[in-house]
mmCIF file of C-alpha atoms and ligand atoms in Angstrom:
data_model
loop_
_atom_site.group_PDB
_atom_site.id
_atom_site.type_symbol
_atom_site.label_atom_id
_atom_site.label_comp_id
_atom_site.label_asym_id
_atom_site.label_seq_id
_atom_site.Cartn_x
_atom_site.Cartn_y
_atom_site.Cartn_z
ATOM 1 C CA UNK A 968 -66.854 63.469 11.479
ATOM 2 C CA UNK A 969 -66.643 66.874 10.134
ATOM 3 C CA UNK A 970 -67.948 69.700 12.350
ATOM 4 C CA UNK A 971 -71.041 70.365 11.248
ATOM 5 C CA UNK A 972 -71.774 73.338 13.183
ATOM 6 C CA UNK A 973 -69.744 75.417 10.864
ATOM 7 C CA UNK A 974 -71.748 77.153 8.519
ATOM 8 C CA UNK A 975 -70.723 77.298 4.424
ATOM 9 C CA UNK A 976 -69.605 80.368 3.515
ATOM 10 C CA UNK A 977 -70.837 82.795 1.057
ATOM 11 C CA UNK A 978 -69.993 81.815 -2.467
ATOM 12 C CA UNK A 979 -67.274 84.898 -2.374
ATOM 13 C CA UNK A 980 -65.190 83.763 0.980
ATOM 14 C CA UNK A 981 -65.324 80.128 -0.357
ATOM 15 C CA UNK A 982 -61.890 79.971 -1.795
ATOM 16 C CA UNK A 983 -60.742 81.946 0.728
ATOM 17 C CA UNK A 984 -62.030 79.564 3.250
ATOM 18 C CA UNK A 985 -60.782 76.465 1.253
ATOM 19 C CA UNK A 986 -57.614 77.657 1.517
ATOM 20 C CA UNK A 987 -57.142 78.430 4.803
ATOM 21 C CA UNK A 988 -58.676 74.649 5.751
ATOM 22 C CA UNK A 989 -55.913 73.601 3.707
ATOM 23 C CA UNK A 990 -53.515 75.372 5.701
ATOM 24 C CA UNK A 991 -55.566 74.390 8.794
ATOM 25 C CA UNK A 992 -54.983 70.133 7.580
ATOM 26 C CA UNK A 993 -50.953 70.882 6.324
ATOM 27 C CA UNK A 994 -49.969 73.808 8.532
ATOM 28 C CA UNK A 995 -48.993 77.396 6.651
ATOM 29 C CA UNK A 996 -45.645 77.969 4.982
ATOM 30 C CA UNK A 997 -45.179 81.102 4.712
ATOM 31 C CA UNK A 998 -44.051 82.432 0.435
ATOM 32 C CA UNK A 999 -45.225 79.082 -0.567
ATOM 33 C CA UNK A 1000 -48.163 77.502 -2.610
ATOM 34 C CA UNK A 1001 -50.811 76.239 -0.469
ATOM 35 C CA UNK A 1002 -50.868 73.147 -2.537
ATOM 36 C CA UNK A 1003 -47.920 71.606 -4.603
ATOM 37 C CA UNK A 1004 -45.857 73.374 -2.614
ATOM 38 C CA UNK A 1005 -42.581 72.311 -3.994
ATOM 39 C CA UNK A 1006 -41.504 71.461 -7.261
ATOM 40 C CA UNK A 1007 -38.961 72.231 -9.885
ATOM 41 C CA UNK A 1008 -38.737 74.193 -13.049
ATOM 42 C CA UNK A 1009 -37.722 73.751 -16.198
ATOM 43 C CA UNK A 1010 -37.682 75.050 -19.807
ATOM 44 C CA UNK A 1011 -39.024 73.399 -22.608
ATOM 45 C CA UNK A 1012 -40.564 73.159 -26.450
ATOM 46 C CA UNK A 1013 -43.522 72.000 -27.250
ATOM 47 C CA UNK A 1014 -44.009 71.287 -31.274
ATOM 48 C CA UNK A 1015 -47.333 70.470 -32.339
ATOM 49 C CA UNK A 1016 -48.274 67.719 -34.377
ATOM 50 C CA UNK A 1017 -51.170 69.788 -36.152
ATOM 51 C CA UNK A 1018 -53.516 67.223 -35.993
ATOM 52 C CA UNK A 1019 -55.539 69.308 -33.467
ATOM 53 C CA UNK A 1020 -55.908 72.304 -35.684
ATOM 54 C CA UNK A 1021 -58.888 70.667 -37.179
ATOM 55 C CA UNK A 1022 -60.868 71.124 -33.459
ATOM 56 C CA UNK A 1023 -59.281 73.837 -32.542
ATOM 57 C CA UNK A 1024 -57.704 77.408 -33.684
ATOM 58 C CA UNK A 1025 -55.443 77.689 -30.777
ATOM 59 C CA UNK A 1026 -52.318 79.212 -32.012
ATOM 60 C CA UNK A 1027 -50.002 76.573 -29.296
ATOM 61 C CA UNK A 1028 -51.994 73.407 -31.025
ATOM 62 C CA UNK A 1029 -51.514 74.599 -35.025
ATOM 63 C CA UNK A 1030 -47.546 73.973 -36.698
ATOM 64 C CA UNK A 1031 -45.279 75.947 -34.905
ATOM 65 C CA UNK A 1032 -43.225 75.129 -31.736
ATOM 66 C CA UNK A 1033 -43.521 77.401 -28.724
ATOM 67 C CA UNK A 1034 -41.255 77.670 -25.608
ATOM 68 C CA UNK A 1035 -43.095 76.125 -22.632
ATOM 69 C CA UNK A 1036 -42.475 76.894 -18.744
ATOM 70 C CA UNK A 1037 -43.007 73.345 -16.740
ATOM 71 C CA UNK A 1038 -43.358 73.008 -12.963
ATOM 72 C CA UNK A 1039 -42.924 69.454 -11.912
ATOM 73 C CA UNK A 1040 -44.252 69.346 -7.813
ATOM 74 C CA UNK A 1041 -45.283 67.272 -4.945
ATOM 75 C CA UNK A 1042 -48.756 67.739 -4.212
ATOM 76 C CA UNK A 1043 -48.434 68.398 -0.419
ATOM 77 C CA UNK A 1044 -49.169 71.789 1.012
ATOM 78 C CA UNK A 1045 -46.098 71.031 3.182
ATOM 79 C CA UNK A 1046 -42.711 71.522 1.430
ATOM 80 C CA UNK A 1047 -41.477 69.168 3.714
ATOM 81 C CA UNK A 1048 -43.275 66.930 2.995
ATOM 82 C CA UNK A 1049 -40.987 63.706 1.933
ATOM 83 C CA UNK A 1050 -41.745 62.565 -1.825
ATOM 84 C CA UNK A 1051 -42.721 59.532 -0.577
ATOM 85 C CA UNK A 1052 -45.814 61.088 1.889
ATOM 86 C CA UNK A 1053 -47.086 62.511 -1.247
ATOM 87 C CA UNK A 1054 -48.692 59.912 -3.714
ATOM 88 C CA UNK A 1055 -50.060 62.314 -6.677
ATOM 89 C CA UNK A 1056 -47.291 64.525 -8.498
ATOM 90 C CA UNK A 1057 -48.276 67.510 -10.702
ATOM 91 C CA UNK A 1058 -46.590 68.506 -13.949
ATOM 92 C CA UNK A 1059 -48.240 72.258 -14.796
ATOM 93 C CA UNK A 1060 -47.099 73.901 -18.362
ATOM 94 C CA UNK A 1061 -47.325 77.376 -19.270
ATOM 95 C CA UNK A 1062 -47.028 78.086 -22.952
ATOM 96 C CA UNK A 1063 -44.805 81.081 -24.083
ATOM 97 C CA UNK A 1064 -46.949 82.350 -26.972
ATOM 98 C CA UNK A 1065 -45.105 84.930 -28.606
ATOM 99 C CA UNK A 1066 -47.442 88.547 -28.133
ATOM 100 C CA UNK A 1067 -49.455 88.668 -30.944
ATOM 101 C CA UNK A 1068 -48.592 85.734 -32.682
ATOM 102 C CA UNK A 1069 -50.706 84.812 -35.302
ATOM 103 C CA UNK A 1070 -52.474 81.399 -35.962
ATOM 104 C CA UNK A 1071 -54.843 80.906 -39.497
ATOM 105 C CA UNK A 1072 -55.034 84.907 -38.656
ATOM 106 C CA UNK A 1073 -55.841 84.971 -35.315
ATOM 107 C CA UNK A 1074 -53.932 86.792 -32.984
ATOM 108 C CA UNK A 1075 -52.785 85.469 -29.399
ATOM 109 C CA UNK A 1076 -54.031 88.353 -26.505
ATOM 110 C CA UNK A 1077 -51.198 89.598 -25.046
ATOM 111 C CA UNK A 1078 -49.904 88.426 -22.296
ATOM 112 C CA UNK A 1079 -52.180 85.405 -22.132
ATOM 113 C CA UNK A 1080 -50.122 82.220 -21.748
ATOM 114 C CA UNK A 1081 -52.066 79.377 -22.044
ATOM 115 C CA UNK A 1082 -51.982 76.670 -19.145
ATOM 116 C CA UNK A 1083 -52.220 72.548 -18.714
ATOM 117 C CA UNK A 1084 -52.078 71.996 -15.033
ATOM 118 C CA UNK A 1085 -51.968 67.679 -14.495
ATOM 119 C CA UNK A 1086 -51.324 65.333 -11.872
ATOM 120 C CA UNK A 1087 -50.627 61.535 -12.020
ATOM 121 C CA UNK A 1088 -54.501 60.572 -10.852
ATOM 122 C CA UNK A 1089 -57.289 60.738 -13.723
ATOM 123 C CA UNK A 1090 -59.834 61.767 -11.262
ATOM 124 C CA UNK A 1091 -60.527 64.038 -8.418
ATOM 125 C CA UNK A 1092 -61.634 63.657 -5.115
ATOM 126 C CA UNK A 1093 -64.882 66.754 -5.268
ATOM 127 C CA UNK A 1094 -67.239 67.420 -7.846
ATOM 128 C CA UNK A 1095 -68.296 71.200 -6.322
ATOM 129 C CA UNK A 1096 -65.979 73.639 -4.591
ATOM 130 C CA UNK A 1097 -68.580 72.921 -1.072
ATOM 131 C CA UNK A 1098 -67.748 69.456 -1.444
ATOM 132 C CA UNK A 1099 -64.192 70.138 -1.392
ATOM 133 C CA UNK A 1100 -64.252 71.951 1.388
ATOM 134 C CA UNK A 1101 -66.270 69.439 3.873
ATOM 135 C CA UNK A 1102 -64.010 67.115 2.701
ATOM 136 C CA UNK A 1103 -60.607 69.262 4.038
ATOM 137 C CA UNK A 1104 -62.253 69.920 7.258
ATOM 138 C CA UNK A 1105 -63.130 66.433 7.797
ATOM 139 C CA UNK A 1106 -59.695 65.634 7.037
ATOM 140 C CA UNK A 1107 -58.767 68.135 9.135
ATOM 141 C CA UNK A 1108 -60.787 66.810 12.140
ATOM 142 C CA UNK A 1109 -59.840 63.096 11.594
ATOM 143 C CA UNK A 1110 -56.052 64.635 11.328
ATOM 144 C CA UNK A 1111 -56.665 66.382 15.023
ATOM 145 C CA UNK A 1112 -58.422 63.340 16.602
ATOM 146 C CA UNK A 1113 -55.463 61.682 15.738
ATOM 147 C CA UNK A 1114 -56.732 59.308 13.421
ATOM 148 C CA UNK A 1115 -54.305 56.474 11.610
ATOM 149 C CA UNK A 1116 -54.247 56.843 7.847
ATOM 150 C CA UNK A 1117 -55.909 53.399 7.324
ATOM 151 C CA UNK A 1118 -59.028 55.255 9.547
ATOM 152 C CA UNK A 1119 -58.967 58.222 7.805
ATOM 153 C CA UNK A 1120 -59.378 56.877 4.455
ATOM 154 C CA UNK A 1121 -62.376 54.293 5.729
ATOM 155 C CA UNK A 1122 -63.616 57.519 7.269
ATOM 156 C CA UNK A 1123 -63.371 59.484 4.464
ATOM 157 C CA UNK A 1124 -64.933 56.746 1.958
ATOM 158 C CA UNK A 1125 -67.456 56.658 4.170
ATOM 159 C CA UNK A 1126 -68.368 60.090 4.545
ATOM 160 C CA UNK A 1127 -67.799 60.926 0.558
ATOM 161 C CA UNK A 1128 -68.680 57.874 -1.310
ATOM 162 C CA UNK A 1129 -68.417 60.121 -4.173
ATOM 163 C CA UNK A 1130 -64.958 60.795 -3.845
ATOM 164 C CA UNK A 1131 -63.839 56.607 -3.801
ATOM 165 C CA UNK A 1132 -62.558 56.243 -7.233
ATOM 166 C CA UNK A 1133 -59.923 59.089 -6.454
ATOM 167 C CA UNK A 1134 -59.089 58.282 -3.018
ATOM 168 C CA UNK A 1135 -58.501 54.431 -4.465
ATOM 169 C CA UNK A 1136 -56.749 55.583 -7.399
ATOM 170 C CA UNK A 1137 -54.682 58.128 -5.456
ATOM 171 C CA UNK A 1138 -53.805 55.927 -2.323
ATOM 172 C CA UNK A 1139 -53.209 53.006 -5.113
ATOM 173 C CA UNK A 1140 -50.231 54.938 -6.840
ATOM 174 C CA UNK A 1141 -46.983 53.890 -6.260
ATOM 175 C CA UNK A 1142 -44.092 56.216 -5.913
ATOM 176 C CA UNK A 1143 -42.370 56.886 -9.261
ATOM 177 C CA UNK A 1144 -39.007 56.252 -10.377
ATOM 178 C CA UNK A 1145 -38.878 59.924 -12.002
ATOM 179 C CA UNK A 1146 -40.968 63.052 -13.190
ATOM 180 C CA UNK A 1147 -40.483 61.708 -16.461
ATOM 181 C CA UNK A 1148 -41.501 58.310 -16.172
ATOM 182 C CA UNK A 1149 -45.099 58.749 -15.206
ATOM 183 C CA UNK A 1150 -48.421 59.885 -17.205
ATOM 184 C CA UNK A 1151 -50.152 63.189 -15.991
ATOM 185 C CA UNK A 1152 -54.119 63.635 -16.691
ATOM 186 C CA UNK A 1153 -55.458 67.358 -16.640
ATOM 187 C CA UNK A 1154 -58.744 65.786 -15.342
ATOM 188 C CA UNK A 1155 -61.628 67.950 -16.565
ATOM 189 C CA UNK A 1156 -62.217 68.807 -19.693
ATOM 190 C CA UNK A 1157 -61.830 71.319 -22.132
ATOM 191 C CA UNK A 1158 -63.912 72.675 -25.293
ATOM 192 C CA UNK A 1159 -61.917 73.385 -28.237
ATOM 193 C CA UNK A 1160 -63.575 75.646 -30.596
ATOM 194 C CA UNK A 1161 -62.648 75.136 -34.115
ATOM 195 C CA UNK A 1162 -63.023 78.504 -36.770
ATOM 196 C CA UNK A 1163 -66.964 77.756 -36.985
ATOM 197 C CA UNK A 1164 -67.296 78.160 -33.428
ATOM 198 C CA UNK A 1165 -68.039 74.559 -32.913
ATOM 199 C CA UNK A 1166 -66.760 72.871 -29.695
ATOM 200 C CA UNK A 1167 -65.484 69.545 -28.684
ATOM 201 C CA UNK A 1168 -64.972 68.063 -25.122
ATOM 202 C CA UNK A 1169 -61.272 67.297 -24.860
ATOM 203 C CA UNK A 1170 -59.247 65.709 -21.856
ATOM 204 C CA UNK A 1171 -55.497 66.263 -21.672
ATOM 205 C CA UNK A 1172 -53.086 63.487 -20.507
ATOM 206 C CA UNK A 1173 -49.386 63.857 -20.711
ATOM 207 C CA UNK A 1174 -47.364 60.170 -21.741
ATOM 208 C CA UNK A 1175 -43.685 60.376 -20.851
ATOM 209 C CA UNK A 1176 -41.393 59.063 -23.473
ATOM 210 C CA UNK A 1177 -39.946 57.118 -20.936
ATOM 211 C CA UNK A 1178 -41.498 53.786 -20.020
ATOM 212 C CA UNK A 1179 -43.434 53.970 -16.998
ATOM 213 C CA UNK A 1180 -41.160 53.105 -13.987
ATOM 214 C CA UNK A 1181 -42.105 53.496 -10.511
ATOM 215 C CA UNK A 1182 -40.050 52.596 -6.933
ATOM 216 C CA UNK A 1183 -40.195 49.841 -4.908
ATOM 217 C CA UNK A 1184 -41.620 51.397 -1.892
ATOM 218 C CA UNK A 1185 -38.295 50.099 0.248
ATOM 219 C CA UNK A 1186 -36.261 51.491 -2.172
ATOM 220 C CA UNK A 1187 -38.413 54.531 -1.828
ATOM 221 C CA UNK A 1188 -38.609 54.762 1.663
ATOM 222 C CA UNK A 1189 -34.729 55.314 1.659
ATOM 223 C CA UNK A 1190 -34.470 57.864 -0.515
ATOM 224 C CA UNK A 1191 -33.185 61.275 -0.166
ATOM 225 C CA UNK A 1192 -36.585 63.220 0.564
ATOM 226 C CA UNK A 1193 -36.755 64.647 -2.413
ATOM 227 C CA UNK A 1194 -35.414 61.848 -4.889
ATOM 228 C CA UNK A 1195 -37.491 63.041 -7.434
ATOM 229 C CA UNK A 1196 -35.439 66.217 -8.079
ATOM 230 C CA UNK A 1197 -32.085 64.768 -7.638
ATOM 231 C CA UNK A 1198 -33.190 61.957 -10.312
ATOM 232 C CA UNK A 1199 -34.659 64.986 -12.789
ATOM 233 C CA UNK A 1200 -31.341 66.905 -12.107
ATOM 234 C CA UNK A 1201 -28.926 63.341 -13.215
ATOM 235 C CA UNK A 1202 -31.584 62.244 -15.455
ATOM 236 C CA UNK A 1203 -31.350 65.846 -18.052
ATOM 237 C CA UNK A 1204 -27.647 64.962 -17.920
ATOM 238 C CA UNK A 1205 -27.467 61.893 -19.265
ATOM 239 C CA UNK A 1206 -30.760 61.759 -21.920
ATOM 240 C CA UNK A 1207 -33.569 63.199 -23.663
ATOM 241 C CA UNK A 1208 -37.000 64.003 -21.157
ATOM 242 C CA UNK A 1209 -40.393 64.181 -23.492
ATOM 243 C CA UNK A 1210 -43.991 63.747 -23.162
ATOM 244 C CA UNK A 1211 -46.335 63.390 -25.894
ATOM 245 C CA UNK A 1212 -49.595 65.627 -25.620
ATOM 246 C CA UNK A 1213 -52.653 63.026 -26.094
ATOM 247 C CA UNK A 1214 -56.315 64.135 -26.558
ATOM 248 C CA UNK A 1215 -59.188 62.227 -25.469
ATOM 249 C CA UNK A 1216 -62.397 63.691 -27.653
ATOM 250 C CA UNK A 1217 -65.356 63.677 -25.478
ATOM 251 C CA UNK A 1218 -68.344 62.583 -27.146
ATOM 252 C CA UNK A 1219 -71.622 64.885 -26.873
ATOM 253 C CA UNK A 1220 -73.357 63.539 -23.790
ATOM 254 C CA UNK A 1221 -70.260 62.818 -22.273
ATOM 255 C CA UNK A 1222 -69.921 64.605 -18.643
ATOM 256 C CA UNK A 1223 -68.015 67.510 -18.900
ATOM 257 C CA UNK A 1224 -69.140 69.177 -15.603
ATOM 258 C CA UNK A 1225 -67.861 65.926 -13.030
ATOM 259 C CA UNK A 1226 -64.148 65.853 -12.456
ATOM 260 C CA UNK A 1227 -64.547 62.486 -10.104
ATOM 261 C CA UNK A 1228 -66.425 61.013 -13.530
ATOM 262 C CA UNK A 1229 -63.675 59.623 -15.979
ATOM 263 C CA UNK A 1230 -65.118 58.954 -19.665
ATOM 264 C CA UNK A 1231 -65.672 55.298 -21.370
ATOM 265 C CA UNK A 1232 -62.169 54.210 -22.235
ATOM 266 C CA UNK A 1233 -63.053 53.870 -26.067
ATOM 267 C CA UNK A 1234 -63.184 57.348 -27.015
ATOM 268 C CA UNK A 1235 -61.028 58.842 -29.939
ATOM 269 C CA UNK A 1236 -57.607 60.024 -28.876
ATOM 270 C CA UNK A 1237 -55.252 61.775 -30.762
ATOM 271 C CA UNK A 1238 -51.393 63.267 -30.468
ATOM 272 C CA UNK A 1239 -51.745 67.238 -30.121
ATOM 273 C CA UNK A 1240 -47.350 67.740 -30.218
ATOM 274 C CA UNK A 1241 -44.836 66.430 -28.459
ATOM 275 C CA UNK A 1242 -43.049 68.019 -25.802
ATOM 276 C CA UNK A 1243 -39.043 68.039 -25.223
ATOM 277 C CA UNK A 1244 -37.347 69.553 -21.886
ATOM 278 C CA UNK A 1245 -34.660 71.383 -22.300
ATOM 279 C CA UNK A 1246 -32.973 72.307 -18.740
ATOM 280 C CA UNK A 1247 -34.211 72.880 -15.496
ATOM 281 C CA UNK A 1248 -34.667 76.874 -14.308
ATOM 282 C CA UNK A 1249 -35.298 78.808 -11.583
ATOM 283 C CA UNK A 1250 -38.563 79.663 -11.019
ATOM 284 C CA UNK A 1251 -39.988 82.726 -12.691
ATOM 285 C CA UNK A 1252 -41.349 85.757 -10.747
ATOM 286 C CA UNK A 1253 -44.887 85.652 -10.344
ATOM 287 C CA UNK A 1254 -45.907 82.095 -12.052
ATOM 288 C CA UNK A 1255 -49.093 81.006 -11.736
ATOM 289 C CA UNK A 1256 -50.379 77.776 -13.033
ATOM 290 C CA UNK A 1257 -53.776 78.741 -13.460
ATOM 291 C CA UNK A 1258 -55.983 76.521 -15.370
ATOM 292 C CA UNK A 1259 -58.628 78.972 -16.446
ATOM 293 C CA UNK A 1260 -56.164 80.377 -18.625
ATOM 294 C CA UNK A 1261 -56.762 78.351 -21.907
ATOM 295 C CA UNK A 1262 -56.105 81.395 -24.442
ATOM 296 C CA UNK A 1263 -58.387 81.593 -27.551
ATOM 297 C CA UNK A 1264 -59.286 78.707 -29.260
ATOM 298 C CA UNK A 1265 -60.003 77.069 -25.644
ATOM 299 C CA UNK A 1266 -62.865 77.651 -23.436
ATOM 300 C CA UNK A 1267 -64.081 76.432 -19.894
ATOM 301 C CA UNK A 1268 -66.383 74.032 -19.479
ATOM 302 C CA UNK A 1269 -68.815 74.503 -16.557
ATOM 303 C CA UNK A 1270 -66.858 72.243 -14.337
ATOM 304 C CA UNK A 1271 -67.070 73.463 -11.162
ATOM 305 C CA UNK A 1272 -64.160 72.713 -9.869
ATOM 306 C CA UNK A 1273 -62.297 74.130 -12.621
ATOM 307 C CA UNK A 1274 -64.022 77.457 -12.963
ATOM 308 C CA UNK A 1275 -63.355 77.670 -8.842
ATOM 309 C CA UNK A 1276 -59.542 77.113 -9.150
ATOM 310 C CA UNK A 1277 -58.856 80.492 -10.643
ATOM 311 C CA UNK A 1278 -60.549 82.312 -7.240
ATOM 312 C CA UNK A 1279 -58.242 79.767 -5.163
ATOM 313 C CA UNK A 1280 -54.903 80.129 -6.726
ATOM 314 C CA UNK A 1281 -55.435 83.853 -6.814
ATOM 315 C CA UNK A 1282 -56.040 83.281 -2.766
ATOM 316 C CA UNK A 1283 -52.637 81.116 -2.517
ATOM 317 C CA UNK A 1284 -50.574 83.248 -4.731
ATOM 318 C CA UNK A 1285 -51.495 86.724 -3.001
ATOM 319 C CA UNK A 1286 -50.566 84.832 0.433
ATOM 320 C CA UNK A 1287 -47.338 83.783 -0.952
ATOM 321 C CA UNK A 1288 -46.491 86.952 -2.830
ATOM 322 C CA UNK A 1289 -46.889 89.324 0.418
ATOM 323 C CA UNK A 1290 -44.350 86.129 2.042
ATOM 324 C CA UNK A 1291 -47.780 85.023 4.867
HETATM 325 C C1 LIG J 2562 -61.107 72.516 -5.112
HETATM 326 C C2 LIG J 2562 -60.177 72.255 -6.025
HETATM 327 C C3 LIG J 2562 -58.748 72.686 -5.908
HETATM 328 C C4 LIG J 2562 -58.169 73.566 -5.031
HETATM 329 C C5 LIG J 2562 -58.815 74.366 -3.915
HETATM 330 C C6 LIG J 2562 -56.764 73.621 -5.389
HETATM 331 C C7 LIG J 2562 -55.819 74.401 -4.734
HETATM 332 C C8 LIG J 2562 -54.541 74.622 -5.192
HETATM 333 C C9 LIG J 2562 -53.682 75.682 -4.727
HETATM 334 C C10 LIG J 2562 -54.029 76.674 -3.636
HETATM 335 C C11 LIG J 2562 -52.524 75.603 -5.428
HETATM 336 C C12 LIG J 2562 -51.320 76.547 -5.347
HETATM 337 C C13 LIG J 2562 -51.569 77.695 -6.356
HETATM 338 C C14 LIG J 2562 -50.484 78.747 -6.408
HETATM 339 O O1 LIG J 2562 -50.097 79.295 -5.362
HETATM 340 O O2 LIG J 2562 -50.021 79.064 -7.533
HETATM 341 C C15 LIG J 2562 -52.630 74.469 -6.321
HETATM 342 C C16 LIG J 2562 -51.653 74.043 -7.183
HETATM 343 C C17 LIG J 2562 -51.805 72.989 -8.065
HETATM 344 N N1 LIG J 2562 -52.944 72.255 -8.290
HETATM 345 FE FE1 LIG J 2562 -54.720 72.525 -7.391
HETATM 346 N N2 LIG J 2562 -56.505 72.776 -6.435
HETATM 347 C C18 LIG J 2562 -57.694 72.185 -6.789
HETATM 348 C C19 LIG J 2562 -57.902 71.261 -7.785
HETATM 349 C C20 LIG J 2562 -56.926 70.749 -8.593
HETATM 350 C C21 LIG J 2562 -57.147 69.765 -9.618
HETATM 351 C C22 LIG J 2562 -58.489 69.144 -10.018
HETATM 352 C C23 LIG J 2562 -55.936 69.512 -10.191
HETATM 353 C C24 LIG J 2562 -55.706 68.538 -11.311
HETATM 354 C C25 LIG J 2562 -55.050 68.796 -12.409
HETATM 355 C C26 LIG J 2562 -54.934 70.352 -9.517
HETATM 356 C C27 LIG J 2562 -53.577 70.414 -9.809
HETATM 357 C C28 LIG J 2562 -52.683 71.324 -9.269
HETATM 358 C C29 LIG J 2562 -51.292 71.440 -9.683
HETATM 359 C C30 LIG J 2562 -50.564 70.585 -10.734
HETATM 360 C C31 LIG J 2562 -50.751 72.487 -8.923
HETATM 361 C C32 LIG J 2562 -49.309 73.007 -8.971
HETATM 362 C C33 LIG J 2562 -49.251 74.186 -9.950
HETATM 363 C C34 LIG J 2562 -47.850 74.742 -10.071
HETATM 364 O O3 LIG J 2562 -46.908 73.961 -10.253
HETATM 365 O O4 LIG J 2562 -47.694 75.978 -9.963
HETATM 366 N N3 LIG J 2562 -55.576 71.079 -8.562
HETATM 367 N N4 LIG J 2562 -53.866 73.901 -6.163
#
């Protein structure tokens, strides 16, 4: 059970706090993201379809292409952590706008790179940053007591019945044969804002070109630790990586505040571009794949959870930055 005694914190130290019972559940690595913490880079270009400039007058989602930073990861906080261990994979895109790039005569802010941070799960395990965090220290606690992981996830069911579609769609994935060869969901949604200022609830999901292909787990189990970026490394030699961009349009009363809430499957999708890797890169200095950062055209919804992620990942990259 999670200790109880410990009082929330103030709404201020709370992504402070979630972080460090992250690091209290996977240990601290010093330089390296509290979450996701390793993963590959690569360079890419994403060309729009233009089929979203009707919702939306976001200069990335009009005609042109744009240069796109990706960061393909492992969602453990341990870098050690074998592929394998670590069921949900991330794929997080940063758009290269060009400074002051114009779309239907609006200009991009500078320095404001829009961001689609996914993982291979539709859903998430918290609906409220408080949530979140009783759920880490009960994890923490069950981790400590030395609980199996069959116990932990009855435990955790039990405790956070809330959280049961994305603990049985997360401990349900099997481990992928590649990057590439898996869909990515951003989760919450989105409003687009078209040039009237009306908005649209949009969800993101990422289809590889690829046809889904995932491992065996024996075949799995006896791969190098981190398969996945020896098989992205042989994979960019050989042929072509892409993922289409998909939309899923939210209708008016659907929930747009509920990240463990996915919408009725018959909603209106469309294709928003297509994306194309081109190599893999080092990592650039000072990347953050934070989701607040939509650029205009693109605004928050009042999802909790994604409105708190900016405060976290500010919390994780100043850690890693001063090398703690
Ligand atoms: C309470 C909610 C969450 C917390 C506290 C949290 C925490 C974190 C932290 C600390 C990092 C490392 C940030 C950095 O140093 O740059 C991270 C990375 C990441 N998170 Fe979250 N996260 C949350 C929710 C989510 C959700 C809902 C998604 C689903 C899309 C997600 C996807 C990712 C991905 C893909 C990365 C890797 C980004 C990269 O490659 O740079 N996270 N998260």
């Amino acid at each position: 059970m999670t200790n109880m005694q410990e009082p929330m914190p103030a709404s201020d130290k709370l992504p402070a706090r979630s972080v460090d019972a992250i690091e209290e559940l996977s240990g601290t690595h010093p330089g390296k993201r509290r979450a996701h913490a390793r993963g590959i880079c690569a360079k890419g270009v994403f060309t729009p379809s233009g089929q979203a400039a009707r919702l939306t007058f976001a200069a990335h989602l009009q005609q042109t292409p744009c240069e796109a930073i990706i960061r393909f990861s492992n969602s453990a906080a341990d870098p050690a952590s074998r592929d394998l261990m670590s069921p949900a994979k991330g794929m997080a895109l940063q758009f290269q706008l060009p400074d002051g790039q114009g779309a239907r005569g609006v200009e991009s802010v500078q320095g404001e790179k829009p961001v689609i941070s996914a993982v291979t799960a539709p859903v998430f395990v918290a609906r409220t940053p408080e949530s979140f965090l009783e759920m880490m220290l009960a994890a923490r606690d069950m981790t400590r007591r030395g609980d199996s992981i069959k116990d932990r996830l009855k435990g955790m069911l039990q405790l956070f019945p809330h959280a049961a579609e994305a603990l049985t769609s997360i401990s349900s994935l099997k481990p992928p044969a590649s990057f590439a060869s898996v869909p990515y969901y951003s989760i919450h949604a989105f409003y687009f804002v078209d040039e009237n200022g009306r908005r649209r609830p949009v969800k993101y999901e990422w289809i590889p070109d690829a046809e889904e292909a995932h491992l065996p787990l024996i075949k799995a189990a006896v791969s190098s630790k981190d398969y996945l970026e020896d098989e992205l490394r042989d994979r960019l030699g050989t042929s072509p990586i892409g993922f289409t961009l998909r939309l899923t349009l939210g209708e008016e009363w659907d929930p747009v505040d509920d990240c463990t809430a996915r919408w009725p499957s018959n909603r209106e999708t469309l294709e928003a571009g297509h994306l194309f890797i081109v190599e893999l890169i080092e990592e650039p200095d000072g990347l953050v794949m934070d989701p607040t950062v939509t650029g205009p055209g693109i605004e928050l919804t009042p999802d909790p959870i994604l409105n708190f992620r900016h405060d976290a990942y500010a919390v994780s990259f100043e850690r890693r930055q001063k090398g703690i």
